[in-house]
PDB file of C-alpha atoms in Angstrom:
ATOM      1  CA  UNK J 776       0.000   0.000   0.000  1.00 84.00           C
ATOM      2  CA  UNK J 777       1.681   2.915  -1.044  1.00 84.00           C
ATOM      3  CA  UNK J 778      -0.218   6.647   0.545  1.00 86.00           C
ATOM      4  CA  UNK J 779      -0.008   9.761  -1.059  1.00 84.00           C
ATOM      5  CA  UNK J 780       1.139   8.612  -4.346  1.00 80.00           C
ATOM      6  CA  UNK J 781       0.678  11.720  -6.003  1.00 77.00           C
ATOM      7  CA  UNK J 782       3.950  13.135  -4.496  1.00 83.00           C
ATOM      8  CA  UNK J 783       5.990  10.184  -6.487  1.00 82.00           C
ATOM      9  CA  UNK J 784       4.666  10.710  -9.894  1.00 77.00           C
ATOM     10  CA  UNK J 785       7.609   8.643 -11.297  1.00 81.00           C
ATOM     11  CA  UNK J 786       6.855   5.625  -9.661  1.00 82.00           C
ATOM     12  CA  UNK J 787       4.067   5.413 -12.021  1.00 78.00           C
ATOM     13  CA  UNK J 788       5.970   4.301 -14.514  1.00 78.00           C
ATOM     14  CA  UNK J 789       8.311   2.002 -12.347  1.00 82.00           C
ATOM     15  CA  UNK J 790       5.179   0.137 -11.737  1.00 80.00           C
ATOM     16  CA  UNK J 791       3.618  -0.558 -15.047  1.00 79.00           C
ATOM     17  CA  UNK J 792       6.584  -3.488 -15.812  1.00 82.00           C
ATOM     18  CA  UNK J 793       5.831  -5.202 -12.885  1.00 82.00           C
ATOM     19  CA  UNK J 794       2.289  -4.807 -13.343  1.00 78.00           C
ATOM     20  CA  UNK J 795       2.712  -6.315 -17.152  1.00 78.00           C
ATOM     21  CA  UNK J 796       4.300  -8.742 -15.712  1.00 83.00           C
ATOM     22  CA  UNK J 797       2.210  -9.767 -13.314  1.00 76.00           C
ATOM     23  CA  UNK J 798       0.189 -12.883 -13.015  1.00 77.00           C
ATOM     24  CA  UNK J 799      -2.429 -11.356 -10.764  1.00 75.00           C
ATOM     25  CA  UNK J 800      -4.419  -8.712 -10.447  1.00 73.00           C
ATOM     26  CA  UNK J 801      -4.673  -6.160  -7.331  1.00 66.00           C
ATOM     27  CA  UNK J 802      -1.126  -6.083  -6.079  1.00 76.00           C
ATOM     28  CA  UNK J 803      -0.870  -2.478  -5.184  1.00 79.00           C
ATOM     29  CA  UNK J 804      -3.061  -0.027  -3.345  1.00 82.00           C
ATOM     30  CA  UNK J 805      -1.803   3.298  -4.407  1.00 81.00           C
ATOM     31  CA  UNK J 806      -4.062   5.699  -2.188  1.00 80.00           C
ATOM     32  CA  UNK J 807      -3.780   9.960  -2.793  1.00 76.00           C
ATOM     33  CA  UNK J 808      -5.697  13.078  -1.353  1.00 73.00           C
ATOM     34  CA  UNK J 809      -5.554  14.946  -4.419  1.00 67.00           C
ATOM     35  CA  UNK J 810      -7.450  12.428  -7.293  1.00 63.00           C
ATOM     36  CA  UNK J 811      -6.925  14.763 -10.007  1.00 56.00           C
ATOM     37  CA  UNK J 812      -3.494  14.638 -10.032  1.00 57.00           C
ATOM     38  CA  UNK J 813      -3.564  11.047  -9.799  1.00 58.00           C
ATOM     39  CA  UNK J 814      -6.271  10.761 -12.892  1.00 63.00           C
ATOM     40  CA  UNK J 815      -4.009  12.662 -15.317  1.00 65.00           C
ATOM     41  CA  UNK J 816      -0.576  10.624 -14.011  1.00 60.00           C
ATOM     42  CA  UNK J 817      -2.585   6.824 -14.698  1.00 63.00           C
ATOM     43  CA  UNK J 818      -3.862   7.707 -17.548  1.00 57.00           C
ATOM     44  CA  UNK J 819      -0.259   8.599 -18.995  1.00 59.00           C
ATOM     45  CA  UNK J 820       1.162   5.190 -17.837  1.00 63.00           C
ATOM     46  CA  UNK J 821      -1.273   2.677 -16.249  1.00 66.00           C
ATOM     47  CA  UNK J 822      -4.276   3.022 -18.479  1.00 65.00           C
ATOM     48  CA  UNK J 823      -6.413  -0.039 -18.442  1.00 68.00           C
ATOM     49  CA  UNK J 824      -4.236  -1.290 -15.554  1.00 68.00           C
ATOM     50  CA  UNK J 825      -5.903   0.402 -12.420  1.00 70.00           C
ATOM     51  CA  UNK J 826      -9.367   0.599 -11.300  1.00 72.00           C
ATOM     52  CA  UNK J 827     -10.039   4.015  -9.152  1.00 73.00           C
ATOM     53  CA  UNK J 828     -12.536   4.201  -5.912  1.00 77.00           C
ATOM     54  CA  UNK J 829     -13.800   8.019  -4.507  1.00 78.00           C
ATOM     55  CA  UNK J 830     -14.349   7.154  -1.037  1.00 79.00           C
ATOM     56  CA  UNK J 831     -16.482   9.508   1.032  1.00 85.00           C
ATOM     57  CA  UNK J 832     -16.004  10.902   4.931  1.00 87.00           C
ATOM     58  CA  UNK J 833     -16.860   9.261   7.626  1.00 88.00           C
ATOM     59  CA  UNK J 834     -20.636   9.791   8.731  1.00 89.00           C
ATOM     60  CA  UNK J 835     -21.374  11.257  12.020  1.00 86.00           C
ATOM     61  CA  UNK J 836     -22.889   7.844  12.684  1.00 86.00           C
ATOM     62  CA  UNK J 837     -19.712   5.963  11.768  1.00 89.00           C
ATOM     63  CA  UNK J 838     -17.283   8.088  14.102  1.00 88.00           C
ATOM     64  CA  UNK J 839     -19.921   7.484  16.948  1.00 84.00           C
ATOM     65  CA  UNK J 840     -19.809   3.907  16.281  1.00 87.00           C
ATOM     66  CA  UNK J 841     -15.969   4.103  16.248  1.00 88.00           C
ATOM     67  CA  UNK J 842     -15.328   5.638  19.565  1.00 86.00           C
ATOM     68  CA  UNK J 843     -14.283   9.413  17.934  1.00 85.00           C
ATOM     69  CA  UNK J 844     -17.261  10.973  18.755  1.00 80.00           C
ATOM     70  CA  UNK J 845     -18.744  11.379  22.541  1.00 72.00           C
ATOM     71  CA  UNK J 846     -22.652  12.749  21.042  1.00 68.00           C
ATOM     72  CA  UNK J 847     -24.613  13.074  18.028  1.00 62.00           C
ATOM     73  CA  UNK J 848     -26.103  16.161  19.730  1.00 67.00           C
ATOM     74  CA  UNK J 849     -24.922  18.962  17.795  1.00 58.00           C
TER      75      UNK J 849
END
């Protein structure tokens, strides 16, 4: 798992080899807070290699349920 990938745009291409190469899917999860820069970096040298996931905040709900929040009275 490799976080903030963005900030490594060469490694894009490092990857694509082993990822040719490979002889099964999913063996990196490359994760990045700014998507758009990641978009435009794939799409140079992983097309058709990577699959891409928008994941959304936590819900007030979920934090609760995770210890993080004390109340869901606002």
């Amino acid at each position: 798992m490799l976080d903030e990938i963005q900030y490594v745009p060469a490694l894009f291409s490092h990857l694509q080899p082993r990822l040719d190469a490979a002889e099964r899917n999913a063996q990196f999860v490359l994760t990045g807070s700014h998507q758009f820069k990641l978009v435009e970096r794939i799409t140079q040298s992983l097309a058709g290699r990577v699959a891409l996931a928008k994941l959304l905040p936590l819900s007030l709900a979920e934090l609760h349920a995770a210890g993080r929040l004390r109340s869901l009275d606002l």
